XYZ file of C-alpha atoms in Angstrom:
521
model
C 0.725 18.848 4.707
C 1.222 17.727 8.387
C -0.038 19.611 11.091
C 2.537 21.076 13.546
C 3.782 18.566 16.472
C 1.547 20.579 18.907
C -1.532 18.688 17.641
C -0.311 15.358 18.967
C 1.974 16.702 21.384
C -0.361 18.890 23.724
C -3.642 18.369 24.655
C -5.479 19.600 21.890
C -7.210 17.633 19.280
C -6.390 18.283 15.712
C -8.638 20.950 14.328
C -10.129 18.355 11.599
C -11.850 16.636 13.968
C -14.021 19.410 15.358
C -17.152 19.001 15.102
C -17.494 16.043 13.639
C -19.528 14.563 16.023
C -23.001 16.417 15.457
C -23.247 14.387 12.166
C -24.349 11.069 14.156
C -28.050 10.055 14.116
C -29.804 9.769 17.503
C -33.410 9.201 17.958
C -33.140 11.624 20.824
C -30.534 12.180 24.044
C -28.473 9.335 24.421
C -25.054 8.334 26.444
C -21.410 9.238 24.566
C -18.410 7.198 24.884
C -15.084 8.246 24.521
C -12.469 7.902 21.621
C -8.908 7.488 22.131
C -5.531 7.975 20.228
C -3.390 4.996 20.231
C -0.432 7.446 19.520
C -0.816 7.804 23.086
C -3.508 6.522 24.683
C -5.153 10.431 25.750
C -8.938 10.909 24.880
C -9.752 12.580 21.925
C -13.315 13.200 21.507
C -16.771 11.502 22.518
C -19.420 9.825 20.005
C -22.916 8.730 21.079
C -23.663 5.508 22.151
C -26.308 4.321 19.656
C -28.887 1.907 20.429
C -31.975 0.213 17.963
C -33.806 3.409 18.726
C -30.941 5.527 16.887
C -30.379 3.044 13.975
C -34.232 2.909 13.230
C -34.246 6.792 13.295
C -31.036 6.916 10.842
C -32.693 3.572 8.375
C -35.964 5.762 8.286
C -34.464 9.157 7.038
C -32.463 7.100 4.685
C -35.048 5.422 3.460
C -37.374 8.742 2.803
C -34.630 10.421 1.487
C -35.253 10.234 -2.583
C -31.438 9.863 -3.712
C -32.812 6.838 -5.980
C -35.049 9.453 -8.220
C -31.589 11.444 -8.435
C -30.552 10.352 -12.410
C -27.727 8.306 -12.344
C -25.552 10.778 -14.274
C -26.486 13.215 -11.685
C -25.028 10.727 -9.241
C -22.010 10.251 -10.962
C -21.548 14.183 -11.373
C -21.880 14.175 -7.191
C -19.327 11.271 -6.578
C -16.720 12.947 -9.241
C -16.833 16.375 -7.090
C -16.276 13.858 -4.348
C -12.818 12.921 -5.743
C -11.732 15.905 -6.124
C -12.728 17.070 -2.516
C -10.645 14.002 -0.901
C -7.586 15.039 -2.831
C -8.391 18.332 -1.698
C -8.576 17.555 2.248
C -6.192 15.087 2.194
C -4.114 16.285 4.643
C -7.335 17.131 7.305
C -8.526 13.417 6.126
C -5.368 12.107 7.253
C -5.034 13.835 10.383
C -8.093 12.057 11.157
C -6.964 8.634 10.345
C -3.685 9.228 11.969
C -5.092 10.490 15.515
C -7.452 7.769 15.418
C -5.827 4.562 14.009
C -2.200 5.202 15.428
C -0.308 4.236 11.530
C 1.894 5.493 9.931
C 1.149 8.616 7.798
C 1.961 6.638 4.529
C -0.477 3.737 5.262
C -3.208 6.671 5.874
C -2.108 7.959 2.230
C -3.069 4.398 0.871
C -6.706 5.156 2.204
C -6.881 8.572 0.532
C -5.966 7.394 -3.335
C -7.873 4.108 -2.588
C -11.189 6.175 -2.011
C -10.674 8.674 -4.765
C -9.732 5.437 -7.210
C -13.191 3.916 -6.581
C -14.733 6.867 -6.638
C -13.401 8.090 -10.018
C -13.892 4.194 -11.788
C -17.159 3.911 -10.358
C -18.606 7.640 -11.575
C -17.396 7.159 -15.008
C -18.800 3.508 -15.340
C -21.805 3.888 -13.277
C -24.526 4.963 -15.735
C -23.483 2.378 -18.239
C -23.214 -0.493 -16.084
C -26.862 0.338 -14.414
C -28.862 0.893 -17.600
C -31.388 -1.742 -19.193
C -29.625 -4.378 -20.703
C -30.898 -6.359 -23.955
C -30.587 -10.130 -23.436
C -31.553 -13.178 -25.867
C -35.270 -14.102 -25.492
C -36.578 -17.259 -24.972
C -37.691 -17.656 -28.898
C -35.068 -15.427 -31.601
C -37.678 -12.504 -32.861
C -40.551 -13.598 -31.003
C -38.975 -12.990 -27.544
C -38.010 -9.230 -26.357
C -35.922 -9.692 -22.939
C -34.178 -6.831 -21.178
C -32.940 -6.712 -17.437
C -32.980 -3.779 -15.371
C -31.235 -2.498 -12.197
C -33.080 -1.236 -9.531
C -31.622 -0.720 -5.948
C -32.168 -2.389 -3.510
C -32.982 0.120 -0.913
C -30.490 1.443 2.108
C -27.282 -0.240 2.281
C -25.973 -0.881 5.771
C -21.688 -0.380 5.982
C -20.461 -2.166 8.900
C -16.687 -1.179 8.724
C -13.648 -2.060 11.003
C -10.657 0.184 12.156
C -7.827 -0.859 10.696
C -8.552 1.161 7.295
C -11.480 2.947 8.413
C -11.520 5.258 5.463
C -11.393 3.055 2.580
C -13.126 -0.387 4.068
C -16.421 1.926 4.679
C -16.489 4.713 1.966
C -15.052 2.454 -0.485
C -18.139 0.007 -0.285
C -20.752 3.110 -0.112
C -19.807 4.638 -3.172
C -21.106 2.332 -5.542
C -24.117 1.311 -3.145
C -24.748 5.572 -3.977
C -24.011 5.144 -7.841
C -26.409 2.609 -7.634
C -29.499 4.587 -5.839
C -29.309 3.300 -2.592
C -28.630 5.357 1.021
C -26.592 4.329 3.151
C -26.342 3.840 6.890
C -22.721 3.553 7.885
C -21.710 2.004 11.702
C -18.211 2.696 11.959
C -15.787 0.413 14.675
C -16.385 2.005 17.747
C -12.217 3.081 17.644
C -12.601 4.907 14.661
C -15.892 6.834 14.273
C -14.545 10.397 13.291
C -13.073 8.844 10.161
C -16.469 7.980 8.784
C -17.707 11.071 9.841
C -14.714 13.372 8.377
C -15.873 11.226 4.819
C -19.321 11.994 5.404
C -18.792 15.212 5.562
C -17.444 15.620 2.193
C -20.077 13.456 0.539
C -22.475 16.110 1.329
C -20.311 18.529 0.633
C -20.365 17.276 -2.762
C -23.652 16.918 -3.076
C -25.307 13.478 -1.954
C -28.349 14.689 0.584
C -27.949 14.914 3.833
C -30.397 11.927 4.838
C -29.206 9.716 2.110
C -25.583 9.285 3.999
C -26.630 8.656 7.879
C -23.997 7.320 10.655
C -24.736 5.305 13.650
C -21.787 5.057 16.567
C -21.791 2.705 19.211
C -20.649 -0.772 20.125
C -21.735 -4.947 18.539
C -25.453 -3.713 19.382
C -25.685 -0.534 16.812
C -24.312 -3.119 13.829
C -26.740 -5.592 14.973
C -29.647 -3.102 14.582
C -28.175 -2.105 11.384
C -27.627 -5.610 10.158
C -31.556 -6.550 10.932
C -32.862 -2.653 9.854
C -31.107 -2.240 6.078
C -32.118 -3.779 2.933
C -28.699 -4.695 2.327
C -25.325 -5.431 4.168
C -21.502 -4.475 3.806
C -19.531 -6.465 6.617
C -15.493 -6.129 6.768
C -14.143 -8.006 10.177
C -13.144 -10.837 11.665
C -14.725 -14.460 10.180
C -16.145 -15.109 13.989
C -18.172 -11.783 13.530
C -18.754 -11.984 10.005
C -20.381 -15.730 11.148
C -22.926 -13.784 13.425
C -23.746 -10.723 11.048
C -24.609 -13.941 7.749
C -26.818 -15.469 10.174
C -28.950 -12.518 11.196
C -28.714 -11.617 7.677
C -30.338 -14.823 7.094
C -33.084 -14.855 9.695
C -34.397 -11.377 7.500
C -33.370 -12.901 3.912
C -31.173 -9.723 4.025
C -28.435 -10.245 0.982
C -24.693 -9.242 1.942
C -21.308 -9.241 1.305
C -18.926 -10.247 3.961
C -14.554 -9.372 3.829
C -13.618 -11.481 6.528
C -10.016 -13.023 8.490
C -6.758 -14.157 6.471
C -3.858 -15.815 6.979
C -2.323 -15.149 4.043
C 0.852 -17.279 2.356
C 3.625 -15.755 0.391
C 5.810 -18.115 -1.751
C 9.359 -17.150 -2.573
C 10.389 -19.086 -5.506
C 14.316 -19.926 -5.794
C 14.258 -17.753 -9.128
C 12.926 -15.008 -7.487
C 14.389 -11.159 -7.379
C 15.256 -11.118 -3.861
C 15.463 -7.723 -3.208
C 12.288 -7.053 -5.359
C 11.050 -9.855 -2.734
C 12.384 -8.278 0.019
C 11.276 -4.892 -0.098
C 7.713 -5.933 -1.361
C 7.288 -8.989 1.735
C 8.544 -6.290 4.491
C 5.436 -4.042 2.628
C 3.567 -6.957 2.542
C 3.976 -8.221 5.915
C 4.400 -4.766 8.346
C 2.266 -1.963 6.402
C -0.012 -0.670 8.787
C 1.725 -2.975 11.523
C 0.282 -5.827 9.951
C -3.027 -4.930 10.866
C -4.597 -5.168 6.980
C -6.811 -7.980 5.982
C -4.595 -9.050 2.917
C -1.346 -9.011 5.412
C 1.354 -11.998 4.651
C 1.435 -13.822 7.717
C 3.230 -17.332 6.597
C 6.218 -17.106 4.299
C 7.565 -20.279 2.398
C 10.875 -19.785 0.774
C 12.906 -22.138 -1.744
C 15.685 -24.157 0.349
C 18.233 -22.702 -2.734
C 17.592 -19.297 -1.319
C 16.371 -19.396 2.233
C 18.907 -18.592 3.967
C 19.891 -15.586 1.893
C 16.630 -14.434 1.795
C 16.518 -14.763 5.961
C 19.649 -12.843 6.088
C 18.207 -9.728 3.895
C 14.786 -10.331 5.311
C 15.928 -9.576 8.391
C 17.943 -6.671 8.129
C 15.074 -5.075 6.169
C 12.604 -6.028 8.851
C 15.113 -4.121 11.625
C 15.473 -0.994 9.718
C 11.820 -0.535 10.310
C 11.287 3.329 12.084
C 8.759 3.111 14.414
C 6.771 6.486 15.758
C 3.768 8.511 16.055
C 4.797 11.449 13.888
C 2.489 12.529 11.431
C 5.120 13.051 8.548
C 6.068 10.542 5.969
C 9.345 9.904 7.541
C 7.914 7.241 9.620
C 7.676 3.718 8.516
C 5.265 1.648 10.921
C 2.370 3.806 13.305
C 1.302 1.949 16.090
C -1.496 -1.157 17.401
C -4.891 0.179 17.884
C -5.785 -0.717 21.495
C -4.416 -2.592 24.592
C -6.446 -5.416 24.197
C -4.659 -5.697 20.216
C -1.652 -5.400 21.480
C -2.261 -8.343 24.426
C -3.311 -10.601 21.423
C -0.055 -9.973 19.442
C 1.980 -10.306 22.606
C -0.127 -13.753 23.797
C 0.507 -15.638 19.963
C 3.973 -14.681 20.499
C 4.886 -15.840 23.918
C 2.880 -18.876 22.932
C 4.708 -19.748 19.964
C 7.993 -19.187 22.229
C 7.142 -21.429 24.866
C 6.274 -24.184 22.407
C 9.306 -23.989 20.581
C 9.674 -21.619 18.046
C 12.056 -18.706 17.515
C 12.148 -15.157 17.079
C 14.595 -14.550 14.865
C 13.781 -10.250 15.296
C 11.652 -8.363 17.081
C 8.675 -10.034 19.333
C 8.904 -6.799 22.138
C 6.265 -4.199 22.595
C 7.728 -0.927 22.182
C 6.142 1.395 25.455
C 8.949 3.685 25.133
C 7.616 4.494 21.408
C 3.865 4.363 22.312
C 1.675 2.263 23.933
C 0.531 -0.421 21.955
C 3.589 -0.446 19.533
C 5.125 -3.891 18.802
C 8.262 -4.686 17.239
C 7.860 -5.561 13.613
C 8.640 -9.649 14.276
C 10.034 -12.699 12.122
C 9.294 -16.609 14.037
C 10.963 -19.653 12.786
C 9.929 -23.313 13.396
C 6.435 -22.350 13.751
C 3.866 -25.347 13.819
C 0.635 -26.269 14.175
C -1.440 -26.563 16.808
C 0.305 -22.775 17.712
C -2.356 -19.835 17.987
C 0.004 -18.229 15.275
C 0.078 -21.229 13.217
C -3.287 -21.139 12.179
C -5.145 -18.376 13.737
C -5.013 -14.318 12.432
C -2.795 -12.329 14.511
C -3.172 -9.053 12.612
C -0.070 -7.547 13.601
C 4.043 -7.110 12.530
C 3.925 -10.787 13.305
C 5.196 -13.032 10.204
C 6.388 -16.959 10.164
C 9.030 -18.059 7.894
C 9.231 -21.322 6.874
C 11.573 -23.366 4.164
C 9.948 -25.556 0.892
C 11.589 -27.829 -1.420
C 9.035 -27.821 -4.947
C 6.176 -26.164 -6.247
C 3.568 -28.801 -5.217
C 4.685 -28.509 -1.592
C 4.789 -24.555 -1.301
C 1.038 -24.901 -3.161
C -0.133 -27.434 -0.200
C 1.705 -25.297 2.448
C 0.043 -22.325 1.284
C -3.703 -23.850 0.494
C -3.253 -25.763 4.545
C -5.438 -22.867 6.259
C -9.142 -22.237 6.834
C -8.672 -19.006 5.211
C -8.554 -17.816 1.439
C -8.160 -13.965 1.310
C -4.899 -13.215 -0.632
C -1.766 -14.297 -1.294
C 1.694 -13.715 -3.004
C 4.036 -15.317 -5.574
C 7.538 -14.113 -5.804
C 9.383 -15.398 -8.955
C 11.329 -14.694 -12.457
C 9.159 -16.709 -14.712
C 6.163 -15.173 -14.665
C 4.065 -17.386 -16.743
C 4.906 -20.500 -13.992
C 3.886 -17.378 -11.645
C 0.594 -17.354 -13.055
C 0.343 -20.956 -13.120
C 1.033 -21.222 -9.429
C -1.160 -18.620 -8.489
C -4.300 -20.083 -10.107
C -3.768 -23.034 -7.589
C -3.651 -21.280 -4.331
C -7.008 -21.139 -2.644
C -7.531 -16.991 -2.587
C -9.801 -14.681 -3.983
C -7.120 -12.286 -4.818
C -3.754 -13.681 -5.950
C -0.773 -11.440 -6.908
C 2.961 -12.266 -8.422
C 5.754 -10.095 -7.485
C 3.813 -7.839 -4.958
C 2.323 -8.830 -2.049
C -0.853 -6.983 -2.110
C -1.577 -3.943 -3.878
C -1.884 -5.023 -7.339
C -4.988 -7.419 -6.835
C -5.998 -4.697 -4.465
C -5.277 -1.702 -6.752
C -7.026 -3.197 -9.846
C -10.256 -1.870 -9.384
C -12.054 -3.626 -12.648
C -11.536 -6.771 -10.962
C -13.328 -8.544 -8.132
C -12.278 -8.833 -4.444
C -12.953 -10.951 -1.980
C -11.918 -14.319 -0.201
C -13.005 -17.979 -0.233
C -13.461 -20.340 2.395
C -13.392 -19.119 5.805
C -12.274 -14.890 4.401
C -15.775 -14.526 3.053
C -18.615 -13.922 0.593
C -18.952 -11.782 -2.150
C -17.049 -9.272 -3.799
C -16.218 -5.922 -3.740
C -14.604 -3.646 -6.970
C -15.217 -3.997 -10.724
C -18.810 -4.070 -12.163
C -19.746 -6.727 -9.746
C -18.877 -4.708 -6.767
C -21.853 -2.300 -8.161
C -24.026 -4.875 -9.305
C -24.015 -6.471 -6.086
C -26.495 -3.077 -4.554
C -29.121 -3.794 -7.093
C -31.983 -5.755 -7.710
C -32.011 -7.871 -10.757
C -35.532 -7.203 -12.952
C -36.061 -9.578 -15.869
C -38.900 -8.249 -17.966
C -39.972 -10.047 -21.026
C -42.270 -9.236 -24.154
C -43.588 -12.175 -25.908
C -44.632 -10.983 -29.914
C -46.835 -12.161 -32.359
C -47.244 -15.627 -31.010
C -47.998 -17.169 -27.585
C -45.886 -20.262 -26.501
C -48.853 -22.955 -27.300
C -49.719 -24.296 -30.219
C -51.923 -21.489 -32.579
C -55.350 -22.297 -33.279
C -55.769 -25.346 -35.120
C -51.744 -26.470 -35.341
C -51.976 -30.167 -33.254
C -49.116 -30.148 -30.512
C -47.796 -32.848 -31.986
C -46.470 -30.286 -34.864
C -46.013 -27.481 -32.496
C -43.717 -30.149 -30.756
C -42.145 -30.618 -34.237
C -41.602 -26.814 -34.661
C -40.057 -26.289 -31.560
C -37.780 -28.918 -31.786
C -36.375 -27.914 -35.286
C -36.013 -24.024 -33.794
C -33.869 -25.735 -30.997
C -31.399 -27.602 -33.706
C -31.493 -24.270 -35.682
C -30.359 -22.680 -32.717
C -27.772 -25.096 -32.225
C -26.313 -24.561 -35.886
C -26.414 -20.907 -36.050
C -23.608 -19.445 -33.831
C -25.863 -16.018 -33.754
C -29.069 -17.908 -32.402
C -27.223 -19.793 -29.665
């Protein structure tokens, strides 16, 4: 349920955020800084400033904390009273997310299911996925080889604040099925979010030390990037540059979500309200400000203009407001300095020729750092919003003539995070998709299906990344590897008295056995 208007209204900060605070690690007294609400600007609370001294303090208590002697059942037992909990709370979760983030009340709801949805596949697949696995040995029946999963020790989340619930809890929750603690440094906008989650992961049972946060500015991730035994980065590609290569300097493993600038294709066969409805989703939930946003639109010539036309009107109808209800469509920016970015790539565009065809206004009289939900035309490089991420209700709409050229349109980017394909013949759909240069790559939706299908990998290519998050690999990826072999019987040398030159001779004849016998392979 909402909470009444008073909690935004007035002065007073939502009741679910009390508190929340005293869960941060410091190594002793340290300075605060303040939290705002972008709904409108007021402060709402203040976090410590962290510093190496903190993070060291929080890595240590992690690290002593025993949660990898927990049995992995045991585990999974914790993180399924962990679902429940966030259904639960939802509404005091989403307060949270709401005072802090500025969206829309829906987008917040996305967070919720998204973090009970891991945490649900992940319990009930956990134990399975992490125990010993038999593997062919070197020599059939002479050759025992299993591989086991250990983990790799405290897992460092780095997480942003434009889904500050799901981009952070949704990465520690298998790094905890796996055995590892975590140290989560939360974007210095949205700390209370971690901290609400935190909460309720004790609550449910993972130990207090085993789950430590760290507030503060670039200098707390740093520490937490050189301190942990593994890191979790979601954030721009510039930062996600700097956190690989002090990840590199320690021979730290990571995985890194990065930038997009992510292509839809509408095909002339396509639905075009199904199109519609899903690009305006695709292109303005959470006021654009989502990693797998559509930012550059190709439609067929056949049906551009008729898709413009409905496009448009679709994009206008867009409410706009802080309420926390589910009434309202689009929340709001998350800072100033956001909203002068937004503002700067359109103006540019403008004054180097290209059109808004709606929108392109910030909106003080709603909030302020609300921007208009905006469509450009005859955008081209070298514009900022040509190539660059904007990360806002900013989305360029351009007209292509075949397959091939949409493909080439949509592949001409440094970035490969996600993208759409909007058409009636699936199959041809599929086709298309496999040729776009994205991790994630979905047909008629923009971006929750790839997203929402948890058994498969996530993650971008070229410039949006490394790694992946979700399905077995995103568990996999917090453990260490052991290969442990048992040779039987017989040694790999010749026996006593056998000349190589018939050991060569027996070894040669197992290999074209091997290569007859589809078993033995």
């Amino acid at each position: 349920m909402p909470p009444s208007e008073a909690a935004i209204d007035g002065n007073a900060v939502p009741a679910a955020l009390a508190g929340l605070g005293a869960a941060v690690t410091t190594a002793g007294d340290t300075d605060t800084f303040a939290v705002e609400s972008p709904f409108d600007g007021r402060t709402i609370g203040e976090v410590p400033a962290c510093g190496p001294d903190d993070v060291a303090a929080a890595v240590d208590r992690a690290a002593d904390s025993g949660w990898e002697d927990t049995e992995a059942a045991d585990r999974a037992e914790i993180l399924v009273r962990f679902h429940d909990l966030v259904l639960d709370e939802q509404g005091a979760i989403l307060d949270v997310v709401q005072t802090e983030t500025g969206k829309a009340r829906r987008d917040a709801h996305e967070e919720v299911l998204d973090v009970a949805a891991t945490a649900r596949y992940y319990a009930y697949r956990a134990e399975s996925a992490l125990e010993t696995e038999p593997r062919k040995g070197a020599l059939p029946g002479l050759t025992e080889t299993e591989v086991n999963h250990h983990p790799v020790g405290t897992v460092g989340v780095v997480s942003p604040w434009n889904y500050p619930l799901n981009l952070s809890v949704g990465d520690a929750i298998p790094a905890l099925l796996a055995g590892n603690a975590v140290v989560f440094k939360p974007a210095p906008e949205t700390p209370y979010t971690v901290l609400k989650a935190v909460e309720l992961l004790r609550a449910a049972g993972v130990p207090e030390s085993a789950v430590q946060v760290v507030t503060g500015d670039t200098s707390a991730g740093e520490a937490v990037v050189e301190a942990t035994d593994y890191v979790c980065f979601t954030g721009s590609t510039a930062a996600g540059r700097a956190v690989a290569a002090t990840a590199g300097e320690t021979l730290t493993d990571c995985s890194l979500e990065l930038g997009g600038k992510n292509p839809g294709i509408v095909r002339a066969d396509a639905d075009l309200d199904r199109a519609v409805d899903g690009l305006v989703r695709g292109c303005f939930s959470n006021a654009g400000q989502l990693c797998l946003s559509v930012e550059r639109l190709y439609v067929h010539t056949d049906v551009f203009d008729r898709f413009v036309d409905r496009f448009l009107e679709a994009t206008e109808s867009i409410d706009l407001g802080t309420g926390y209800g589910y009434g309202v469509e689009m929340g709001s920016l998350i800072s100033e300095r956001h909203l002068e970015k937004v503002n700067t790539h359109v103006e540019g565009a403008e004054a180097e020729g290209a059109t808004v065809l709606t929108g392109g206004r910030a909106r003080p009289d709603v909030g302020p750092y609300f921007f208009e939900p905006t469509v450009l035309s005859g955008v081209e490089k070298p514009m900022a919003v040509a190539t660059e991420e904007t990360f806002g209700p900013v989305v360029s709409i351009y007209p292509y003539e075949t397959d091939a050229e949409a493909i080439e349109l949509a592949n001409d980017s440094a970035y490969g995070l996600n993208a759409s394909v909007w058409t009636n013949d699936t199959d041809r759909g599929r086709e298309l998709a496999a040729e776009i240069e994205a991790g994630t790559v979905n047909v008629n939706e923009s971006y929750v299906a790839a997203w929402g299908s948890l058994d498969a990998p996530m993650g971008g290519m070229k410039a949006s990344g490394i790694g992946r998050r979700h399905g077995i690999e995103g568990l996999h990826r917090f453990t260490e590897s052991q290969t442990v072999a048992v040779q039987k019987y017989t040694g790999l040398s010749p026996p006593p008295g056998v000349p190589y030159w018939l050991f060569v001779k027996l070894l040669n004849g197992t290999f074209r056995l091997q290569r007859r016998l589809p078993g033995l392979r």
